[in-house]
Amino acid sequence: MLAFSGVSPGVARLYFLLTLPALLALFITWIVFNPVPGKVTLLQLPIYAGQLVIGLAPWQAILLVIVVGYFLWTRRLFLGIVVGIAIAFVFAQSVHLPELRIAQVAFFHPLALLVSDQGLLVAVTKTIGYAGMIIVSIALVMTARDVELIGALRQLHCPQAVIFFLSTVFRSLDLALSDYETIRQAQITRAIATRPRSFIRRLRDLASTAVPLVAIMIRRSAEIGDALLARGYTLGRPMADFYESSPWRLIDWGVAVLCLLLLYFALGPHPAVTTLL
Amino acid sequence: MSLVIDGLWWRYPTFSEKSSPWVLRGIDLEIEPGECFGITGPSGAGKTTLCRAMLGAIPYSSRLTPEQLPQHFRGTITAAGEPVTARTPATNRVGMVLQDPENQFLRMSLLHELGLGLQIQGLPTEEILQRAYASLCSVGLEQLWHGAAYLHPADLSGGEKQRVAIASFLAMRPQVLLLDEPTSDLDPPGKREVIETIARLRKDYQMTVVLVEQDPDILSAFCDRIALLNEGHIELVAPPHDFYAERALLERCGASVGELTSISWLTGYTYHARPPLTLEEGEIAFAGFVHTQAGQPEERSLHDAPFTDTGKGSSVARPDIAVSAGASGSRDTVKQEPIVTAADTWYNYEDGTVALQGVDLTLHRGEILALLGPNGSGKSTLAKILAGIYRPTRGRVLVQGQDLASRKVRARLPASVGYVFQNPDHQLFRRKVSDEVEYGLINLGIEPAQRRKAVNAALEVAGLTQYANEDPLFLGKGQRQRLAVAAVLAMGPEIVIVDEPTTGQDYNMVKGIMSLLRDLHRQGKTILVITHDMSLVAEHCQRVVTFRDGKRVFTGTPAELFQDEVTLNRAGLRPPPAAALSVRLRAKHPDLPFLLTVGQWVEALEPKKDE
């Protein structure tokens, strides 16, 4: 759809980068946190016994040594913590050394990773459902012009102030994206890419775009306010419809009925379609 | 009277106990129906505030209580016979076009933008369509009507957006139209489009127009009278020919004057005892130069009495003549060593736009080169390639011998190529001036002691030492621009690229920035300037490269460019008045020398001392 829609490759890449990891994360989360017994158990692994153990263990010492050593060597923390946790985890699982237990506290309930055929089916169904929602949203955003979206709100009898506010937001977003692009270019000319940057440093560089972006948007909003005033706009003043809304057609009614039907299947007397299988 | 302002005082409300200074002080103005009234003055004089007051935005949008109002607002304003009140903007008696074409394009399609004001008025669809079409035709954009419902603001140029703004107000049929620096942010073709539209408005609608402008050529061409606003006061109101005769006052207030006016002030040659404002008048005023150069005794007509300064004690001073190439050849010995070479450079944006098509460019060490051309011609794209922001799609670009195809080379480029963006607000990342200058140095990994030295040196060069602890966001626009230059300079680049340094700036700011760039040039820096200001090019640049539609169409000296009418037309450029007058005179007297700048004219027109 994206390839044939005429969308620019950069925008298409962005959509993939945002949606695919989100869907994958959703799938994994559903599997892990919603164990569903089925006919075939593919994986069963206790993860958490339902108790917190407070004490001293060799893996803690290993973690501390790795983190502190990495910091002293490179003056950085993040990678050291990640590597330290990974090594400490593997060590704790593979080498069983004596521990000193000080206390044991019951906390939450035991967790086990259970992957069954039924669980997989439910996770896939949920993920497909959300993916459908995302794809429909993307399709709507990419095929509907801003004026059409505003027109839809008008036909739904949204308050005039809300409609106009959203219309101004759409226009301002356009300007904000353009300003952001220039600000990132300005950062490049101030040598942010000259030396290798840690993840934290990259986040800080991203955060520092907030100062010029907010400053520019404040200046713009003052001028936009003047421009609105010059057109005679005041809050609460109704505006005539002008090529924004359109009369309902047969296809509009058809889609509305289909949506209501799907809503019925989702919330009506058959809440879980998968139980029909 | 179309607009009457009587005893207007205004100051902006503050959130602290301390009152803000008065922005408008005792303004009295009477503007006649159908008049084109110009307002000029330095930045911060109160021009935009005055426009907002005429619109009715001030004081009514400030939410002052009846008790607070007299402490902030005094006087009366009457527009089209009725007092300006909070309801005035809604009546559409007064319309206002702002400086930035982007901020006033409020909808996402041309059709809806044209109809916005009429939608707010609650007019029926048919009438909105009718008026929108008529107004679009009035501004010469009828060709856009068929696709108007689908044309996005990004599809329109700056000049087109400004004309659409004017059209959207025309559709509302105001009696007074305020234009607040409508051409400042536009390229030369855009400026011309808007100017032609304003001329059409006056001719077809007899509308009262209040035009706020810095450009003296526009003011003198269109305005019946011009007001000089300085520090909230109206210092002078006069027709253009009398206005530009007030040398002492205009110099004291820092108002921009045309090149012909400057030449007249400095040499004493006049047209009917006043400075010439047009090329025709200049031909007559400086006729003495022609006779002198042609070997004939100088015959000064009765009209060419020496200019008598009506100001207080100002002397006729030589201008600060910048070293430039001019027609007489380069006065500066530019080292011919190339510091940048671009060969067959192409660049395609992600949406498929081909911004550069096989451009070749050489930048020599120590020169000041200007990149000229209309918006969208590729000048900024090439400059950003040279700064390492973009990677060329095709071709070879070497900066100090290093190929920019390498990501590592591009990443290290900020230490040798500095880029100053047009809007200083895009490049201010810190909340303290000294921190801002230090930002790039930290990114380069410079040691703290060295950083402090570099910061102090950069602030001193930019004249901002006393503002080191200030918040950049609270500095004036000229100061922010200087800060942006300082922040780039601190990184020690050998090449400095400056993107439209004088756009939207007043005379003093332009002088300040150009003085700074000249100082940098004297220190040996190589400067690349992207500009639409032809006077700047004539005064300061040794060479120019002109672009059109992504291709290089000219490279040479400013003198060569301004005498090449074909290239000028192709690139949509016009020579500055001094050069244009020289071209005009040389068309009739080919043996006259070509005079590029005000300084060269002054030298040529002064009596020769050895005769």
XYZ file of C-alpha atoms in Angstrom, chain B:
611
model
C -10.377 60.900 6.366
C -9.818 57.171 6.006
C -7.713 56.753 9.111
C -7.243 59.232 11.936
C -4.958 58.607 14.875
C -5.031 61.160 17.634
C -2.653 61.240 20.584
C -1.987 57.484 20.565
C 0.098 56.119 23.422
C 0.605 52.442 24.066
C 2.773 50.179 26.186
C 2.551 46.438 26.501
C 1.361 45.033 29.817
C 3.918 43.195 31.915
C 3.537 40.563 34.587
C 5.771 42.390 37.023
C 5.221 45.552 39.027
C 7.651 47.456 36.845
C 5.926 49.079 33.859
C 7.240 48.501 30.384
C 8.402 51.503 28.388
C 5.962 53.246 26.058
C 6.148 51.713 22.605
C 3.985 54.336 20.898
C 4.273 57.907 22.116
C 1.766 60.522 21.098
C 1.169 59.350 17.521
C -0.926 61.766 15.427
C -1.694 60.774 11.858
C -4.340 61.521 9.280
C -4.498 59.318 6.213
C -6.764 60.260 3.346
C -9.047 57.888 1.464
C -7.294 56.241 -1.474
C -3.876 57.294 -0.233
C -0.889 54.977 -0.177
C 0.782 55.925 3.085
C 4.224 54.610 3.877
C 5.684 54.023 7.320
C 9.353 53.362 7.811
C 11.854 53.368 10.641
C 14.403 51.202 12.407
C 13.549 47.878 14.012
C 11.807 48.316 17.317
C 10.416 51.715 16.366
C 6.838 50.505 16.815
C 5.723 50.025 13.213
C 4.078 46.645 13.699
C 2.572 47.800 16.984
C 1.073 50.808 15.204
C -0.406 48.506 12.551
C -1.905 46.297 15.249
C -3.421 49.364 16.855
C -4.961 50.430 13.543
C -6.378 46.926 13.119
C -7.933 46.987 16.586
C -5.760 44.216 18.005
C -4.338 46.755 20.443
C -5.468 47.265 23.150
C -8.466 44.949 22.881
C -6.675 41.634 22.577
C -4.488 42.415 25.583
C -7.265 41.667 28.073
C -6.714 44.781 30.107
C -9.281 45.633 32.740
C -10.973 49.062 32.548
C -8.735 50.155 35.451
C -5.543 49.040 33.711
C -6.453 50.430 30.294
C -5.601 54.119 30.870
C -2.154 53.130 32.160
C -1.393 51.378 28.895
C -3.470 52.983 26.174
C -4.401 56.566 25.421
C -5.767 58.346 22.403
C -8.233 57.468 19.690
C -8.144 55.761 16.331
C -10.840 56.163 13.700
C -10.993 53.988 10.598
C -13.385 54.715 7.753
C -15.254 57.183 9.900
C -15.848 54.890 12.858
C -13.857 54.419 16.046
C -11.612 51.374 16.120
C -12.907 49.065 18.827
C -12.704 45.394 19.765
C -15.272 44.729 17.051
C -13.278 46.378 14.277
C -11.391 43.238 13.144
C -14.714 41.404 12.850
C -16.186 44.126 10.638
C -13.373 43.663 8.088
C -13.113 47.431 7.570
C -9.402 47.055 8.061
C -7.285 44.204 6.720
C -3.668 43.423 7.584
C -1.053 41.468 5.656
C 1.901 40.375 7.774
C 5.575 40.019 6.995
C 5.944 36.248 7.066
C 3.889 34.608 4.309
C 3.973 31.246 6.122
C 2.350 32.410 9.351
C -0.667 33.930 7.689
C -1.544 31.018 5.435
C -3.965 29.491 7.893
C -5.670 26.754 5.934
C -4.360 23.795 4.017
C -5.611 24.683 0.569
C -5.697 27.821 -1.547
C -9.485 27.755 -1.934
C -10.131 27.585 1.788
C -7.525 30.225 2.504
C -9.260 32.633 0.144
C -12.618 31.843 1.648
C -11.622 31.902 5.327
C -12.523 35.495 6.066
C -15.778 35.173 4.157
C -16.627 31.942 5.979
C -16.157 33.829 9.219
C -18.508 36.506 7.911
C -21.047 33.752 7.283
C -21.537 34.414 3.586
C -23.202 31.789 1.364
C -21.016 29.434 -0.660
C -21.809 30.963 -4.047
C -20.843 34.440 -2.936
C -17.628 33.187 -1.339
C -16.694 31.475 -4.609
C -17.456 34.564 -6.624
C -15.460 36.921 -4.429
C -12.572 34.504 -4.034
C -12.215 34.154 -7.789
C -12.445 37.889 -8.377
C -9.827 38.653 -5.762
C -7.495 35.967 -7.094
C -7.736 37.593 -10.517
C -7.010 40.983 -8.967
C -3.663 39.755 -7.695
C -2.777 38.101 -10.995
C -3.105 34.492 -9.844
C -6.179 33.441 -11.811
C -4.197 30.535 -13.287
C -4.293 28.863 -9.868
C -8.089 28.836 -9.615
C -8.731 25.460 -11.241
C -6.610 23.554 -8.744
C -7.350 25.849 -5.824
C -9.074 23.185 -3.725
C -5.992 20.980 -3.898
C -3.142 23.473 -3.836
C -1.230 23.126 -0.587
C 0.691 26.104 0.877
C 3.936 24.241 0.190
C 3.078 24.314 -3.525
C 3.165 28.110 -3.538
C 6.174 30.402 -3.502
C 6.595 33.129 -0.897
C 5.487 35.784 -3.351
C 2.419 33.771 -4.291
C 1.526 33.244 -0.627
C 1.737 36.987 0.028
C -0.456 37.688 -2.980
C -2.935 35.082 -1.740
C -2.980 36.868 1.624
C -3.722 40.140 -0.147
C -6.408 38.404 -2.217
C -8.050 36.909 0.857
C -8.392 40.407 2.300
C -9.547 41.887 -0.988
C -12.347 39.336 -1.002
C -13.493 40.800 2.312
C -13.518 44.288 0.735
C -11.770 46.266 3.428
C -11.601 50.018 3.193
C -8.098 50.148 4.598
C -5.380 47.600 3.909
C -2.338 47.484 6.154
C 0.762 45.833 4.717
C 3.424 45.158 7.333
C 6.726 44.681 5.480
C 5.088 42.374 2.947
C 8.226 41.983 0.810
C 10.922 41.546 3.499
C 11.030 37.761 3.384
C 10.680 37.433 -0.382
C 13.151 36.919 -3.193
C 13.385 39.567 -5.960
C 10.764 37.975 -8.251
C 8.427 37.578 -5.240
C 8.990 41.205 -4.264
C 8.148 42.349 -7.765
C 4.967 40.291 -7.834
C 3.749 41.821 -4.577
C 4.733 45.325 -5.623
C 2.875 44.971 -8.910
C -0.145 43.738 -6.978
C -0.059 46.758 -4.691
C 0.166 49.035 -7.733
C -2.860 47.272 -9.215
C -4.772 47.669 -5.950
C -4.243 51.391 -5.979
C -5.237 51.705 -9.605
C -8.285 49.409 -9.614
C -9.695 49.765 -6.120
C -8.662 53.242 -4.938
C -8.122 51.495 -1.615
C -6.375 53.190 1.260
C -3.109 51.359 1.733
C -0.754 51.719 4.667
C 2.579 50.235 3.659
C 5.241 49.529 6.262
C 8.562 49.046 4.476
C 12.299 49.318 4.875
C 13.003 49.384 1.145
C 13.259 53.051 0.127
C 12.824 52.242 -3.564
C 9.417 50.714 -2.897
C 8.358 53.538 -0.604
C 9.381 56.275 -2.996
C 7.762 54.529 -5.957
C 4.368 53.865 -4.397
C 3.691 56.112 -1.485
C 1.979 59.472 -1.601
C 3.460 60.280 1.791
C 5.926 58.569 4.088
C 6.079 58.710 7.867
C 9.281 58.138 9.800
C 8.682 56.309 13.056
C 11.488 56.241 15.579
C 11.257 55.098 19.202
C 7.493 55.378 19.104
C 7.446 58.953 17.777
C 6.435 60.156 14.358
C 9.482 62.207 13.458
C 8.471 63.240 9.958
C 5.594 62.942 7.489
C 6.248 64.113 3.969
C 5.912 63.160 0.312
C 8.831 61.008 -0.866
C 10.780 63.796 -2.540
C 10.694 65.926 0.612
C 11.134 62.920 2.890
C 14.438 61.862 1.408
C 15.710 65.409 1.471
C 15.827 65.309 5.288
C 19.301 63.882 5.523
C 20.204 64.674 9.121
C 16.955 63.292 10.491
C 17.042 60.113 8.415
C 20.660 59.470 9.351
C 19.988 60.068 13.024
C 17.049 57.660 13.020
C 18.878 55.019 10.983
C 16.319 54.927 8.193
C 17.220 53.152 4.961
C 17.676 55.439 1.987
C 18.181 54.582 -1.642
C 21.565 54.549 -3.327
C 20.692 57.513 -5.533
C 19.745 59.471 -2.427
C 23.054 58.555 -0.781
C 24.990 59.670 -3.841
C 23.086 62.932 -3.869
C 23.725 63.591 -0.194
C 27.400 62.891 -0.486
C 28.080 64.821 -3.651
C 25.582 67.649 -3.573
C 24.121 66.806 -6.966
C 20.353 67.098 -6.847
C 17.241 66.929 -8.928
C 15.106 70.040 -8.435
C 16.960 70.762 -5.180
C 16.240 67.326 -3.765
C 17.779 63.860 -4.081
C 16.739 61.936 -7.202
C 14.483 58.979 -6.483
C 14.272 57.303 -9.873
C 16.760 56.446 -12.560
C 15.264 59.131 -14.822
C 15.783 61.751 -12.140
C 19.248 60.376 -11.445
C 20.180 60.774 -15.110
C 19.302 64.421 -14.949
C 20.781 65.026 -11.495
C 24.114 63.480 -12.312
C 24.306 64.858 -15.817
C 27.313 66.847 -14.702
C 29.223 63.605 -14.387
C 28.434 62.720 -17.985
C 29.638 66.086 -19.287
C 32.790 65.937 -17.217
C 33.645 62.442 -18.329
C 32.850 63.313 -21.943
C 35.439 66.079 -21.817
C 32.961 68.897 -21.932
C 32.910 71.601 -19.299
C 30.538 70.829 -16.554
C 27.230 72.589 -17.059
C 25.078 72.586 -14.042
C 21.481 73.492 -14.643
C 19.543 75.889 -12.508
C 17.858 72.909 -10.959
C 21.077 71.367 -9.819
C 21.833 73.754 -7.008
C 24.124 72.268 -4.407
C 22.136 70.362 -1.887
C 21.571 72.324 1.278
C 21.431 70.187 4.310
C 18.443 71.160 6.414
C 19.688 69.157 9.351
C 21.820 70.311 12.234
C 25.496 70.414 11.547
C 25.895 67.224 9.589
C 28.805 67.363 7.241
C 29.119 65.815 3.854
C 31.169 62.766 4.700
C 32.666 60.214 2.399
C 30.920 56.906 2.674
C 32.599 53.939 4.203
C 33.764 52.621 0.863
C 34.111 48.898 1.129
C 36.803 47.226 -0.830
C 35.125 45.496 -3.738
C 35.857 44.388 -7.241
C 33.794 46.959 -9.086
C 34.251 47.782 -12.670
C 37.803 48.881 -12.153
C 38.824 45.372 -11.203
C 39.628 43.809 -7.906
C 41.125 46.108 -5.342
C 41.716 43.193 -3.070
C 44.313 40.716 -4.130
C 42.413 37.497 -3.732
C 44.625 34.487 -3.393
C 43.738 32.242 -6.308
C 44.196 29.031 -4.351
C 40.915 27.110 -4.514
C 39.626 26.121 -1.113
C 36.410 24.536 -2.383
C 35.829 22.811 -5.697
C 32.523 21.295 -6.725
C 32.384 19.394 -10.012
C 29.194 18.192 -11.694
C 27.289 18.345 -8.447
C 23.788 16.931 -8.345
C 21.369 16.779 -5.470
C 17.938 15.156 -5.303
C 15.625 15.593 -2.329
C 13.725 12.582 -0.995
C 10.509 13.679 -2.677
C 12.262 13.524 -6.054
C 12.923 17.245 -6.526
C 16.162 17.771 -8.393
C 17.665 20.737 -6.572
C 21.045 20.822 -8.295
C 21.857 19.738 -11.831
C 25.511 19.369 -12.604
C 26.745 22.493 -10.820
C 30.421 23.429 -10.911
C 31.798 25.896 -8.409
C 35.182 27.014 -7.202
C 35.677 29.093 -4.086
C 39.066 30.709 -3.649
C 40.778 31.251 -0.342
C 40.124 34.699 1.080
C 37.374 35.771 -1.286
C 33.816 36.886 -0.672
C 31.535 35.040 -3.052
C 27.827 35.663 -3.438
C 25.302 33.007 -4.447
C 22.345 34.616 -6.179
C 19.108 33.433 -7.685
C 15.401 33.132 -6.963
C 14.105 30.905 -4.170
C 14.263 27.254 -5.142
C 17.163 27.762 -7.539
C 19.577 25.624 -5.508
C 21.778 28.162 -3.748
C 20.990 27.037 -0.207
C 21.201 23.389 -1.244
C 24.713 23.874 -2.595
C 25.712 25.830 0.492
C 24.421 23.029 2.732
C 26.393 20.497 0.727
C 29.510 22.580 1.287
C 28.718 22.693 5.017
C 28.372 18.917 5.163
C 24.655 18.935 5.927
C 23.746 17.163 2.688
C 25.652 14.534 0.791
C 25.726 15.204 -2.967
C 23.766 12.649 -4.973
C 26.355 12.792 -7.725
C 29.542 14.657 -8.449
C 32.622 15.460 -6.493
C 32.902 18.179 -3.873
C 36.240 18.893 -2.248
C 36.598 21.224 0.729
C 40.220 21.926 1.636
C 41.165 18.910 -0.425
C 38.817 16.509 1.364
C 36.043 14.682 -0.460
C 32.627 15.292 1.052
C 31.405 11.897 -0.114
C 32.960 10.497 3.059
C 30.696 10.608 6.101
C 33.681 11.077 8.402
C 34.843 14.084 6.418
C 31.381 15.623 6.555
C 31.150 14.970 10.277
C 34.393 16.884 10.888
C 33.491 19.741 8.552
C 31.993 22.172 11.138
C 35.510 22.858 12.390
C 36.441 24.284 8.998
C 33.132 25.400 7.478
C 30.725 27.500 9.507
C 27.101 28.010 8.457
C 24.964 30.872 9.732
C 21.286 30.320 9.008
C 18.897 33.045 7.930
C 16.769 32.943 11.044
C 18.950 33.164 14.163
C 16.197 31.533 16.223
C 16.853 28.238 14.438
C 20.344 28.026 15.840
C 20.144 29.184 19.463
C 20.179 26.122 21.703
C 21.149 27.466 25.093
C 19.642 29.881 27.600
C 22.837 31.877 28.143
C 24.837 33.735 25.519
C 28.227 32.379 26.612
C 26.827 28.833 26.788
C 25.481 29.249 23.294
C 28.885 30.186 21.930
C 30.440 27.297 23.845
C 27.948 24.711 22.527
C 29.824 23.961 19.316
C 33.180 23.878 21.105
C 31.915 21.262 23.558
C 30.746 19.165 20.622
C 34.200 19.434 19.085
C 35.771 18.143 22.305
C 37.811 21.294 22.996
C 39.356 21.564 26.472
C 37.611 23.924 28.953
C 40.437 26.468 29.191
C 40.684 26.756 25.436
C 36.892 26.953 25.177
C 36.755 29.936 27.529
C 39.341 31.789 25.460
C 37.529 31.050 22.224
C 34.182 32.133 23.682
C 35.577 35.448 24.928
C 37.279 36.114 21.622
C 34.156 35.333 19.606
C 31.952 37.499 21.816
C 34.384 40.364 21.454
C 34.469 40.102 17.666
C 30.656 40.096 17.582
C 30.396 42.985 20.061
C 28.424 40.922 22.561
C 30.801 40.746 25.513
C 28.477 42.708 27.780
C 25.638 40.283 27.012
C 27.557 37.149 27.968
C 25.178 36.234 30.786
C 21.960 37.235 29.025
C 19.315 34.858 27.707
C 19.626 34.776 23.902
C 15.858 34.700 23.505
C 15.604 38.165 25.041
C 18.140 39.790 22.745
C 17.035 41.886 19.790
C 16.978 40.340 16.337
C 20.238 42.000 15.243
C 21.955 40.856 18.427
C 20.677 37.300 17.959
C 22.045 37.320 14.441
C 25.429 38.453 15.734
C 25.291 35.764 18.407
C 24.669 33.136 15.735
C 27.750 34.412 13.881
C 29.794 34.393 17.110
C 28.736 30.831 17.900
C 29.948 29.711 14.499
C 33.135 31.781 14.650
C 34.138 30.307 17.984
C 34.645 26.946 16.257
C 37.354 28.569 14.181
C 36.174 27.809 10.652
C 38.176 29.040 7.736
C 35.107 29.272 5.524
C 31.959 31.027 6.730
C 28.696 30.556 4.858
C 26.052 33.147 5.659
C 22.497 32.564 4.490
C 20.657 35.813 3.749
C 22.210 37.843 6.542
C 20.317 41.028 5.779
C 16.800 39.775 5.018
C 14.239 41.437 7.245
C 16.845 43.644 8.907
C 16.853 47.404 9.197
C 19.647 49.687 7.984
C 21.669 49.664 11.212
C 21.472 45.893 11.571
C 22.557 45.422 7.966
C 25.474 47.783 8.528
C 26.432 45.917 11.694
C 26.345 42.473 10.138
C 28.240 43.540 7.039
C 30.834 45.298 9.154
C 31.315 42.061 11.079
C 31.663 40.040 7.883
C 34.155 42.573 6.503
C 36.216 42.239 9.671
C 36.186 38.476 9.281
C 37.272 38.839 5.685
C 40.147 41.084 6.730
C 41.209 38.368 9.157
C 41.547 36.037 6.196
C 38.286 34.144 6.316
C 36.633 33.029 3.116
C 33.027 34.151 3.033
C 30.170 32.681 1.011
C 27.031 34.809 1.121
C 23.576 33.769 -0.041
C 21.630 36.943 -0.587
C 18.966 38.803 -2.542
C 20.460 42.190 -1.634
C 22.160 43.496 -4.770
C 23.590 46.529 -2.987
C 25.363 44.193 -0.591
C 26.713 42.218 -3.528
C 27.981 45.341 -5.238
C 29.594 46.747 -2.100
C 31.201 43.663 -0.638
C 31.451 40.707 -2.984
C 34.346 40.019 -5.298
C 32.577 37.376 -7.326
C 29.055 36.130 -7.827
C 27.560 32.842 -8.946
C 23.987 32.936 -10.176
C 21.594 30.005 -10.145
C 18.366 29.226 -11.906
C 16.390 25.974 -11.622
C 19.310 24.103 -10.089
C 21.835 25.159 -12.709
C 24.610 27.680 -12.607
C 23.862 30.385 -15.157
C 26.602 32.889 -14.433
C 29.890 33.278 -12.653
C 31.900 36.477 -12.654
C 32.271 39.804 -10.927
C 29.301 41.869 -9.783
C 30.165 44.463 -12.434
C 29.985 41.846 -15.156
C 26.673 40.524 -13.835
C 24.985 43.895 -13.556
C 25.873 44.718 -17.143
C 24.569 41.389 -18.445
C 20.874 41.977 -19.021
C 20.243 38.490 -20.382
C 21.565 36.796 -17.254
C 19.797 39.245 -14.995
C 16.467 38.519 -16.677
C 17.090 34.801 -16.663
C 17.845 34.798 -12.954
C 15.085 37.273 -12.118
C 17.558 39.787 -10.724
C 17.804 43.571 -10.923
C 20.991 45.590 -10.503
C 21.192 47.975 -7.561
C 20.236 51.570 -8.444
C 23.805 52.873 -8.608
C 24.807 50.172 -11.086
C 21.511 50.437 -12.971
C 22.020 54.159 -13.466
C 25.519 53.551 -14.710
C 24.276 50.975 -17.210
C 21.635 53.417 -18.360
C 24.129 56.218 -18.870
C 26.614 53.965 -20.615
C 23.893 52.927 -23.067
C 23.904 56.537 -24.248
C 27.576 57.277 -23.582
C 29.542 54.027 -23.979
C 32.870 55.562 -23.024
C 31.698 56.340 -19.497
C 33.249 54.146 -16.823
C 30.991 51.606 -15.157
C 30.229 52.655 -11.606
C 29.049 49.882 -9.362
C 28.650 51.341 -5.917
C 27.747 54.542 -4.127
C 31.427 54.966 -3.250
C 32.503 54.760 -6.868
C 29.861 57.289 -7.863
C 31.006 59.653 -5.145
C 34.603 59.336 -6.276
C 33.632 59.893 -9.887
C 31.379 62.860 -9.173
C 33.787 64.691 -6.893
C 35.739 67.448 -8.582
C 39.117 66.124 -9.694
C 41.745 67.794 -7.473
C 44.561 67.893 -10.045
C 42.577 70.000 -12.530
